Every structure is written in structure tokens, then in C-alpha cells.
Coordinates of C-alpha atoms in Angstrom, one line a residue:
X1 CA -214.5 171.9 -25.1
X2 CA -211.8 173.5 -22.7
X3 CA -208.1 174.2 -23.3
X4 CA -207.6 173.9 -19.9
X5 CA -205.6 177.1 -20.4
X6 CA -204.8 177.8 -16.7
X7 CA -206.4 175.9 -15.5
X8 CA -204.2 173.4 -13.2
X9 CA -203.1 174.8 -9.8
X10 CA -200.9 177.4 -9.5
X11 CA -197.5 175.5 -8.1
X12 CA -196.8 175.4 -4.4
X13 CA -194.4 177.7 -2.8
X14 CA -191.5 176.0 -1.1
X15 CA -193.4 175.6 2.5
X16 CA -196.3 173.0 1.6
X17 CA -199.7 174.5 1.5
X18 CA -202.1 173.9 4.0
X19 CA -204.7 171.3 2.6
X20 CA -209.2 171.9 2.5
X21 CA -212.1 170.6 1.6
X22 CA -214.7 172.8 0.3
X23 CA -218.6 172.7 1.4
X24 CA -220.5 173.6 -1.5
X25 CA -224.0 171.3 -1.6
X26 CA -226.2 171.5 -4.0
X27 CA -224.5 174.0 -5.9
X28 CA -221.0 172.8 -7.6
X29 CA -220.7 173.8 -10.8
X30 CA -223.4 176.3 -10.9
X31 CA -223.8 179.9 -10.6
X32 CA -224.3 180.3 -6.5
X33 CA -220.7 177.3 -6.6
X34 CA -218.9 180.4 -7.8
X35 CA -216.2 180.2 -4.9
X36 CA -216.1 176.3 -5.0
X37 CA -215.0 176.3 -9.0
X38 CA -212.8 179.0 -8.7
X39 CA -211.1 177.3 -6.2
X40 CA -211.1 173.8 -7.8
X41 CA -209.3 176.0 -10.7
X42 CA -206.8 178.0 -9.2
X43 CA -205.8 177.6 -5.6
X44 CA -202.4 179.3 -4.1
X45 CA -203.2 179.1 -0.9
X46 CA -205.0 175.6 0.0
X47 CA -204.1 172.6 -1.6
X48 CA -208.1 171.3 -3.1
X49 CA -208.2 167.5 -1.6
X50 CA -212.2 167.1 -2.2
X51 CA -215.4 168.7 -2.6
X52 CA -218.9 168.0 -0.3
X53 CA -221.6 167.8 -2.5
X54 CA -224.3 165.2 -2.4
X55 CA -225.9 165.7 -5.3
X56 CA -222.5 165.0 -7.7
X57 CA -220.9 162.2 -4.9
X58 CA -218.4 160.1 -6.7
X59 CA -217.4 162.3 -9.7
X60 CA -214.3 163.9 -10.4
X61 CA -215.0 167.7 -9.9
X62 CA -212.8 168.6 -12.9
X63 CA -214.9 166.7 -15.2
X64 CA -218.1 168.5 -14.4
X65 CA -216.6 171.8 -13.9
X66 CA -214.7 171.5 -17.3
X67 CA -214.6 168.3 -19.2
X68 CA -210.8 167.6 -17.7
X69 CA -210.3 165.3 -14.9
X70 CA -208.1 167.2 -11.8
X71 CA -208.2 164.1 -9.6
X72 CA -210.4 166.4 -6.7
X73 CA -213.4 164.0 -6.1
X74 CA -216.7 165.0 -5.0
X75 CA -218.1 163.5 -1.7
X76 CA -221.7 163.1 -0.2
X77 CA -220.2 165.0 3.5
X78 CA -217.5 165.0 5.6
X79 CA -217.9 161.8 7.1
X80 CA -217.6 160.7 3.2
X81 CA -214.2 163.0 3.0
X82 CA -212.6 161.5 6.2
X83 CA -213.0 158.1 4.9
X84 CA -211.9 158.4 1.8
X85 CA -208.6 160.0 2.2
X86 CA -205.4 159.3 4.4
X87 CA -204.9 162.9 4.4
X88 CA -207.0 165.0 6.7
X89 CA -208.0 168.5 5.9
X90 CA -206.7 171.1 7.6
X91 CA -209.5 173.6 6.7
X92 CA -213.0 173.5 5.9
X93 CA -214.2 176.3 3.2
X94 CA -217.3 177.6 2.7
X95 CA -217.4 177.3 -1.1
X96 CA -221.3 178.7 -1.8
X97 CA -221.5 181.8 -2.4
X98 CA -225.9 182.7 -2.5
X99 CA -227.5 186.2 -3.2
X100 CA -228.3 186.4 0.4
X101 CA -224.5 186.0 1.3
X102 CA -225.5 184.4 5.1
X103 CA -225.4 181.1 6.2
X104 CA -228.5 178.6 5.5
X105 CA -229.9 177.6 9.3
X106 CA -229.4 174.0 8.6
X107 CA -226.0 174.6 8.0
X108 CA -224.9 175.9 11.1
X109 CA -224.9 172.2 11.8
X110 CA -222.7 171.5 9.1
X111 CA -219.9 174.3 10.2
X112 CA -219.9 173.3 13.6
X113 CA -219.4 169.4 12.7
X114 CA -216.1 171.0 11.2
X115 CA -215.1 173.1 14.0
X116 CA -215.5 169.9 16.3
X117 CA -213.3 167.9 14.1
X118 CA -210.4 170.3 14.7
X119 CA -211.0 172.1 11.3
X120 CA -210.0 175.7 10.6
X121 CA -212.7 177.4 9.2
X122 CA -213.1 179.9 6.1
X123 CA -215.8 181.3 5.6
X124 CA -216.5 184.2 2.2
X125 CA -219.9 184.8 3.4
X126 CA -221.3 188.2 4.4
X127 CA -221.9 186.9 7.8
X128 CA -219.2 187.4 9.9
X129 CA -218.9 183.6 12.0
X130 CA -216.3 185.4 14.4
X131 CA -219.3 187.6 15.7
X132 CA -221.7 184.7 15.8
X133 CA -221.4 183.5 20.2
X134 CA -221.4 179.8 19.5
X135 CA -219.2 179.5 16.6
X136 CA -216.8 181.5 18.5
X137 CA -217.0 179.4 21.3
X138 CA -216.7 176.1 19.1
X139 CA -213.8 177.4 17.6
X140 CA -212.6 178.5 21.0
X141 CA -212.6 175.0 22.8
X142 CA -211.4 173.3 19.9
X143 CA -208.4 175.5 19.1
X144 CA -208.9 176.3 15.5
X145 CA -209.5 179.9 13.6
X146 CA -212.4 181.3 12.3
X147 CA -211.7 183.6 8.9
X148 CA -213.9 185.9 7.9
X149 CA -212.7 187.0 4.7
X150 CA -214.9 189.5 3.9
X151 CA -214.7 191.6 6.8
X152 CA -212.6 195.2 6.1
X153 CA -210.2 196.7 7.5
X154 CA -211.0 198.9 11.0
X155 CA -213.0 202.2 9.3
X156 CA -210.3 204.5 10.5
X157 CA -208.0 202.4 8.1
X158 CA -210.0 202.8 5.4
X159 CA -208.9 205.5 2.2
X160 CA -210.6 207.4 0.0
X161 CA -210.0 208.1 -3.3
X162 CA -206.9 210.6 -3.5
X163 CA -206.5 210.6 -7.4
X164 CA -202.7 209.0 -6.7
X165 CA -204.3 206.3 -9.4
X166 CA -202.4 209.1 -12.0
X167 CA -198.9 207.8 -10.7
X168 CA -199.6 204.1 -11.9
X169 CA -197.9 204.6 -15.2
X170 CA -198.5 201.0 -16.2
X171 CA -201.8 200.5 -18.7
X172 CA -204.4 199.3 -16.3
X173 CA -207.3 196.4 -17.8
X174 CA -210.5 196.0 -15.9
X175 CA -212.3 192.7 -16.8
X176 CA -215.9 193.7 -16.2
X177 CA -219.3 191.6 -17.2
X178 CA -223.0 191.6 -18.1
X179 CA -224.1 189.7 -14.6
X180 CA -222.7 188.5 -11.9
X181 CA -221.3 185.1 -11.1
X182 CA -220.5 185.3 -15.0
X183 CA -216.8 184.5 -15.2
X184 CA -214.8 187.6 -14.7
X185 CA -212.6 186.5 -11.7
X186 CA -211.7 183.3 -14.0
X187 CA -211.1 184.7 -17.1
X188 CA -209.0 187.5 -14.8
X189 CA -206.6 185.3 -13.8
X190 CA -206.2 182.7 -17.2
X191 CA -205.4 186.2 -18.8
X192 CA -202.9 187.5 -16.5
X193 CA -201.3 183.7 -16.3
X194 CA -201.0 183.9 -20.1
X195 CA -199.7 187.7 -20.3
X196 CA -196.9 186.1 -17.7
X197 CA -196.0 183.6 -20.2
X198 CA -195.4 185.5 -22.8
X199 CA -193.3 187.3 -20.5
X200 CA -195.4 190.7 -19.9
X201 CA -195.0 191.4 -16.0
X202 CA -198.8 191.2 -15.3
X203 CA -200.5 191.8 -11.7
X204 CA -204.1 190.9 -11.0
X205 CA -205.8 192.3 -8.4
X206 CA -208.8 190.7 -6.6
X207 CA -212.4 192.3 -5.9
X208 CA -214.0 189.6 -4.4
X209 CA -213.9 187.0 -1.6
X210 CA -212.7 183.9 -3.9
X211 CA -209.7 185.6 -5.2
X212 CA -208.5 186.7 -1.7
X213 CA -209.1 182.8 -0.4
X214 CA -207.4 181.7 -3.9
X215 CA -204.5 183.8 -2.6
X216 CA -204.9 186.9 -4.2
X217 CA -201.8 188.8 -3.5
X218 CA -203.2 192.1 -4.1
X219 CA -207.2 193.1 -3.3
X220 CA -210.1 193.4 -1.0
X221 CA -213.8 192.2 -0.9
X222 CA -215.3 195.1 -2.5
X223 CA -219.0 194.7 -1.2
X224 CA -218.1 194.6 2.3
X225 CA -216.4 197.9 2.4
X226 CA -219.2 201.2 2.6
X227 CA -219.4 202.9 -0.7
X228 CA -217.7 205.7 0.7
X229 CA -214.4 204.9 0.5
X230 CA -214.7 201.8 -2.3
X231 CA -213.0 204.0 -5.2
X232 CA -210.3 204.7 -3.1
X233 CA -209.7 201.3 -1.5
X234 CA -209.3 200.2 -5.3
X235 CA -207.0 203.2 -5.8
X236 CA -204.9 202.3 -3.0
X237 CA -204.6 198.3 -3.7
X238 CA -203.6 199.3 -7.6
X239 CA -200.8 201.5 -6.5
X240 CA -199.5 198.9 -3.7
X241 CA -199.3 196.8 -6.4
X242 CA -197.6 199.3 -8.8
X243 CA -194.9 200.1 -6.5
X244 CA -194.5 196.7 -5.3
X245 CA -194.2 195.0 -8.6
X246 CA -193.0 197.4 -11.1
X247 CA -195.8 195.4 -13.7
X248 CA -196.0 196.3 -17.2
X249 CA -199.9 196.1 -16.9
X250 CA -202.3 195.3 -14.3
X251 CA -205.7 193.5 -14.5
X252 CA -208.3 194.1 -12.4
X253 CA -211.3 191.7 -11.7
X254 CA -214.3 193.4 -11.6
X255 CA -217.4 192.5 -9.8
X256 CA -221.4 192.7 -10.6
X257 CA -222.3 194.6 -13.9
X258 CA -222.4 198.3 -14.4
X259 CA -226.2 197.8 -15.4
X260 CA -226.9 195.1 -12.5
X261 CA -230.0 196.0 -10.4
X262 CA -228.2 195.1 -7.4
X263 CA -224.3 193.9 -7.7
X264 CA -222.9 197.9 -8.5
X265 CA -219.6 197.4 -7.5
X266 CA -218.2 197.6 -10.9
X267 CA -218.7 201.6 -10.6
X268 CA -215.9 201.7 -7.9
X269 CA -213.4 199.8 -10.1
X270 CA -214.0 202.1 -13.1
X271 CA -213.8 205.0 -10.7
X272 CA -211.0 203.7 -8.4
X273 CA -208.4 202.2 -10.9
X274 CA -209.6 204.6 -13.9
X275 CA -208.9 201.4 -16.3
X276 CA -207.1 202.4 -19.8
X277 CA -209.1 199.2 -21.0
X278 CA -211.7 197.5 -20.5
X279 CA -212.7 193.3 -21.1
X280 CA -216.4 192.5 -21.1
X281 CA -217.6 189.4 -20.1
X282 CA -220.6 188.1 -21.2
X283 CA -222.7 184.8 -21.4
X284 CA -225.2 184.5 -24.7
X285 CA -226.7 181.6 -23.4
X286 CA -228.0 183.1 -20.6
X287 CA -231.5 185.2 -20.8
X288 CA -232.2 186.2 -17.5
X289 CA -229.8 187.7 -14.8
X290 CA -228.7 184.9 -12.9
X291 CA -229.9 186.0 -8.9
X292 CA -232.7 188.5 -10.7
X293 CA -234.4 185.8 -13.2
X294 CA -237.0 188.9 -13.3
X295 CA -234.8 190.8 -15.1
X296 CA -233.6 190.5 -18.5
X297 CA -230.0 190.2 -19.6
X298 CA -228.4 193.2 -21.2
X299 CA -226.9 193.1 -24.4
X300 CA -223.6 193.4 -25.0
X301 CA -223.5 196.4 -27.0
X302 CA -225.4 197.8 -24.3
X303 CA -223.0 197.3 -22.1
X304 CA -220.1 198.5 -23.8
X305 CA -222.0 201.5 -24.7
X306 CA -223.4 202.1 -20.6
X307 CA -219.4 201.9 -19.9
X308 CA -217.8 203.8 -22.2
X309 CA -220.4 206.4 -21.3
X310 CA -219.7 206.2 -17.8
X311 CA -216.2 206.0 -17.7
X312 CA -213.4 207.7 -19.9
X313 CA -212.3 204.2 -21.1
X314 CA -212.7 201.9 -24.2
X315 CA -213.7 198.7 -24.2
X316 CA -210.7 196.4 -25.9
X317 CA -212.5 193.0 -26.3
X318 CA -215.2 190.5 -25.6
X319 CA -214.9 187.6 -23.4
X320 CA -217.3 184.7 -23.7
X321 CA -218.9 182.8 -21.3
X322 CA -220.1 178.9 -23.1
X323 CA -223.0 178.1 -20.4
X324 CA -225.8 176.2 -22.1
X325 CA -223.9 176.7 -25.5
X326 CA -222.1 174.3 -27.7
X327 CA -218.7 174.2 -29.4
X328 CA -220.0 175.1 -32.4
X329 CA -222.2 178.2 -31.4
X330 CA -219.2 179.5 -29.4
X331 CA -217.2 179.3 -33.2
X332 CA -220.9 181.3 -34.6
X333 CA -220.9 183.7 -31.2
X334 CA -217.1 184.8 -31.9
X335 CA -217.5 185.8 -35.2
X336 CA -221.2 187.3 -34.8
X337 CA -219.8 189.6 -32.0
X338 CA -216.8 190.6 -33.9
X339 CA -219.1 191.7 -37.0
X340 CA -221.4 193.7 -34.9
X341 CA -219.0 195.2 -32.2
X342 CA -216.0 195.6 -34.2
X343 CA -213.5 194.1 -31.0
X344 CA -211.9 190.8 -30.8
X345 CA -213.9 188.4 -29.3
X346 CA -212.8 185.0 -27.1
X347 CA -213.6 182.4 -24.8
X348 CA -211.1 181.9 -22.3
X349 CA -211.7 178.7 -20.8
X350 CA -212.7 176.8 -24.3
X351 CA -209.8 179.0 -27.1
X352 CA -206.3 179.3 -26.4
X353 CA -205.4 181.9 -23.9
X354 CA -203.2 183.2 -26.4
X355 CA -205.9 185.0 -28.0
X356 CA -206.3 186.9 -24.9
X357 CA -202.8 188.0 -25.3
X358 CA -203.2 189.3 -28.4
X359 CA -206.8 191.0 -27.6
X360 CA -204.6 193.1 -25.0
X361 CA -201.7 193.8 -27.6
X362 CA -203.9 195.0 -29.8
X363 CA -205.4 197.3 -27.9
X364 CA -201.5 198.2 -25.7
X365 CA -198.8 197.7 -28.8
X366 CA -196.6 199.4 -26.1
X367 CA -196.7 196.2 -24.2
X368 CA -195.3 193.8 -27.4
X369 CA -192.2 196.4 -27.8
X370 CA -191.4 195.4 -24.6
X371 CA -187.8 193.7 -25.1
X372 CA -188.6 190.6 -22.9
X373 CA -192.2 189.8 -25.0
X374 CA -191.5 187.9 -28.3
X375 CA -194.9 188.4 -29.2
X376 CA -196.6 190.2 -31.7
X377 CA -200.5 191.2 -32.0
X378 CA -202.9 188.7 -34.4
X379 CA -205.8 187.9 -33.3
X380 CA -207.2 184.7 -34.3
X381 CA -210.3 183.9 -35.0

């Protein structure tokens, strides 16, 4: 079913990149695994060398995430990971990412095995393990760091909005969804990939703890930061990257769902980065909000309607995400949501990632004049 369209590991810098295991038990591959599969996807920073899950020990964690082997096995713990490998990790990643965003008692245990095997530790969890007095001192007498990714910046650093967002002259793409855990991050960062290749200067910028551990270069952990001053953190990470990198367009991920009961921190990005454009991601196979199974999915329509209603932007396309669906009813999906919605419609992890190229062309012709892009907007379908 995949195209594997990004979907290797972005290449190494010149300095060799430091080299992790990810814990993610239980829970590879699905929904609450969301930081362990991005990571197995894309990884700047870290170079993947296995995965701790004890319920998927001895597969290759490409095949299950995607159908395409990546050579990063799946072990039952560390003990499994130290002996099956003549390279030892040099960081130990947290790779669950649960509605409850702390740590699971029984896996303090787990943590501070790591720590006492001289393992850096990083950690996307709304629990700050710095602040915790016996991780700290773990990490303390065993010499190796502690990352909190999620925690902000001091609160007399941080910015609200200043409505600077009007200098960023650049169109501007939020890729927003239906739920969360749903896709948005990945289909983010296969789109701007592909809008690179074609050779569109594209910049991505990251809303959420996986993309700043995947080595986001631009972005912050939205839901850590008080409401407050969320649009204008946004702002201010869209126009770093502006003046920094000159892009011809700039995606940004997005993170919840504008309707979400709960996950709301989709508002900010519309607010903070005033998108031009807007890609919806959404699952049909999926009834029932992933963390919320109380409450029903919304439609897509619904969706585009609540955003466009909310925001003065247009929704350019539909993105699917193929859980519990099969080839075939992702061919039928396509072309039933381009009848009823009148957008162009893709999967980005199962269709070429040239049709998201020409879902943003269509909707930004400015971008295929551009003398360096020998592309030309035709969406297939």
C-alpha cells in the first residue's frame, strides 16, 4: 500500500548523528506510538537503531508501520537492545505519547534502568523528568542529560501576537485534521520533502514534541506554552523562519482539531500564522475520536466548513489517512470526497507525493511560475 514517499531518513549532516533507541511498549504502531512512528520515519537528529516493544519483539518496525522493511528491529527491552547490537545507544527516547501526557508508575523503573546504563534521556512527555528529585539525581551521578522537550521558554521570553505575521510575504499552508494523532505532522513533512524536490524552497515548522525531537529546525510544543501568548509564539517561529530562509512557502503542522473536545491548539495556528491555505487531514476509517471514543468523529465537510468559518482561509485539499481501510476503499474515498467537497483529495503515505505538489499548485499557481520549479499543476486522480 505505501509509496514510501518520504519516508526513509532524512540524510546525515557531515558530523554523525548521535544514535537511540525508542521506548514505546505496547503501543508501536498505534495512535498513543505517535512519537515512536514519526521517528522510525523521519529522524534528523538521532540515528533509529531499534525499537522496545514487547508485544511486536523480532519484527522489522518498518514492516508494521508501513509494509516496507527499514532494517530498525523491534525488541522485547533494553537488555534485548544491548544484546543484539554492537552499537550502543547513546539516548533512550520516550516514544509514547498517552492522553494523560505523564509517565506510567511502572515505568519510572524503565527510565531509570536507562539513566543507569549511561543513557541520555528524552523525554516529550508533559512531565518535566528534570523537576522529578530522583531522576535528576540518577542522571546526576551517572553524568548523562535529561531533555525535556516540551518545557517553554522562561515566561518573560515568551511573545504575543504582534500582527508582524503580515510581513511573511510567502503563501503560508497549515496542515490541520479531524482528531488528533491523525497524521498531520507526517503528511507535513512528506509534503514539504516533495515541494523541495520539485524545487519550491519549502519550510516546515513544527507544533508538537515529535517534530522538535525529529529535528525540527523551526517550532515549539504548542500545548506546553499558556494560551496567552500561543498565537504569538506561532507568529514569531513563522517569521524566524521567513527571514532566515527566504522560502517560497511555508507549512505549518498543526495540532488537535478545530472541533476537538480537548486538543484546541489548532486555533493558535490559524490565529498565529493566518494560513493562506489550509490541508485537512482526515481518517474515514475511524468513527470515534481516538482519546475521546465517547465522542463521535466529525465529518469532513464539517470541518472545512467550522474552519473556514473561523478563520479567513480556504481549505485547498484533503489528506487521507488509510487506518482500517484498504487499497481499494482509499481509490473509492478519493474520488467520493472530490465529488462531494469539490478539492483534490490524497493519501500521502499510500499515492505519490507528487499529488501533494500539485494539490498546493493548484491552489498557489504563483508557486509553479517560479523559474526554478519545472512543474505544472494536474492533479491526478
Amino acid at each position: 500500500m505505501s509509496h514510501d514517499p518520504l519516508i526513509s531518513h532524512i540524510p546525515a549532516s557531515a558530523s554523525p548523528r548521535p544514535t537511540a533507541v525508542i521506548y514505546c511498549e505496547a503501543n508501536f504502531a498505534r495512535l498513543d506510538g505517535k512519537t515512536a512512528n514519526g521517528l522510525v520515519r523521519s529522524s534528523e537528529t538521532y540515528e533509529i537503531l531499534s525499537i522496545i516493544d514487547s508485544t511486536k519483539a523480532g519484527l522489522d518496525s518498518g514492516m508494521v508501520l508501513d509494509g516496507v522493511a527499514n532494517n530498525i528491529p523491534i525488541h522485547a527491552d533494553l537488555d534485548a537492545v544491548l544484546a543484539n547490537t554492537d552499537r550502543a545507544p547513546d539516548a533512550f527516547i520516550y516514544g509514547v505519547a498517552p492522553a494523560t501526557g505523564l509517565l506510567e508508575p511502572h515505568e519510572r523503573s524503565v527510565v531509570l534502568d536507562a539513566i543507569s546504563r549511561r543513557l541520555n534521556i528524552v523525554n516529550g512527555l508533559h512531565e518535566f523528568l528534570n523537576d522529578d528529585p530522583e531522576f535528576a539525581a540518577s542522571a546526576a551521578a551517572a553524568n548523562v542529560t535529561i531533555h525535556d522537550v516540551r518545557r517553554p521558554r522562561a515566561k518573560k521570553d515568551l511573545r504575543l501576537f504582534s500582527g508582524r505575521i503580515e510581513t511573511v510575504t510567502c503563501p503560508r499552508i497549515a496542515v490541520l485534521g479531524t482528531d488528533g494523532a491523525i497524521g498531520k505532522r507526517t503528511t507535513s513533512t512528506i509534503l514539504t520533502k516533495a515541494l523541495r524536490d520539485a524545487g519550491i524552497n519549502a519550510v516546515m515548522i513544527s507544533t508538537g514534541q515529535t517534530g522538535l525531537i525529529q529535528g525540527a529546525r523551526y517550532g515549539l510544543a504548542l500545548d506546553a506554552i499558556p494560551s496567552q501568548f500561543c498565537s504569538g509564539e506561532i507568529e514569531a517561529a513563522v517569521i524566524k523562519a521567513f527571514e532566515a530562509e527566504l522560502p517560497d512557502v511555508i507549512i505549518v503542522e498543526g495540532q488537535g482539531a478545530l472541533s476537538h473536545p480537548a486538543y484546541l491548539s489548532s486555533t493558535f495556528v490559524l490565529r498565529g500564522a493566518r494560513p493562506d491555505g489550509v490541508i485537512l487531514q482526515h481518517a474515514p476509517g475511524r468513527k470515534v475520536l481516538g482519546d475521546f471514543p465517547m465522542v463521535a468523529m466529525p465529518t469532513a465537510a464539517s470541518e472545512i466548513r467550522l474552519i473556514e468559518t473561523f478563520a479567513p482561509t480556504t481549505v485547498i485539499g484533503l489528506t487521507i489517512n488509510h487506518e482500517n481501510m484498504t487499497d481499494g476503499e482509499i481509490d473509492d474515498a478519493i474520488i467520493a470526497y472530490q465529488r462531494e467537497l469539490a478539492i483534490p483529495v490524497t493519501d500521502a503515505l499510500a499515492r505519490p507525493a507528487e499529488r501533494l505538489v500539485d494539490m498546493v499548485l493548484q491552489a498557489f499557481p504563483i508557486l509553479a511560475a517560479l523559474p526554478h520549479v519545472d512543474v505544472a499543476p494536474a492533479m491526478t486522480t
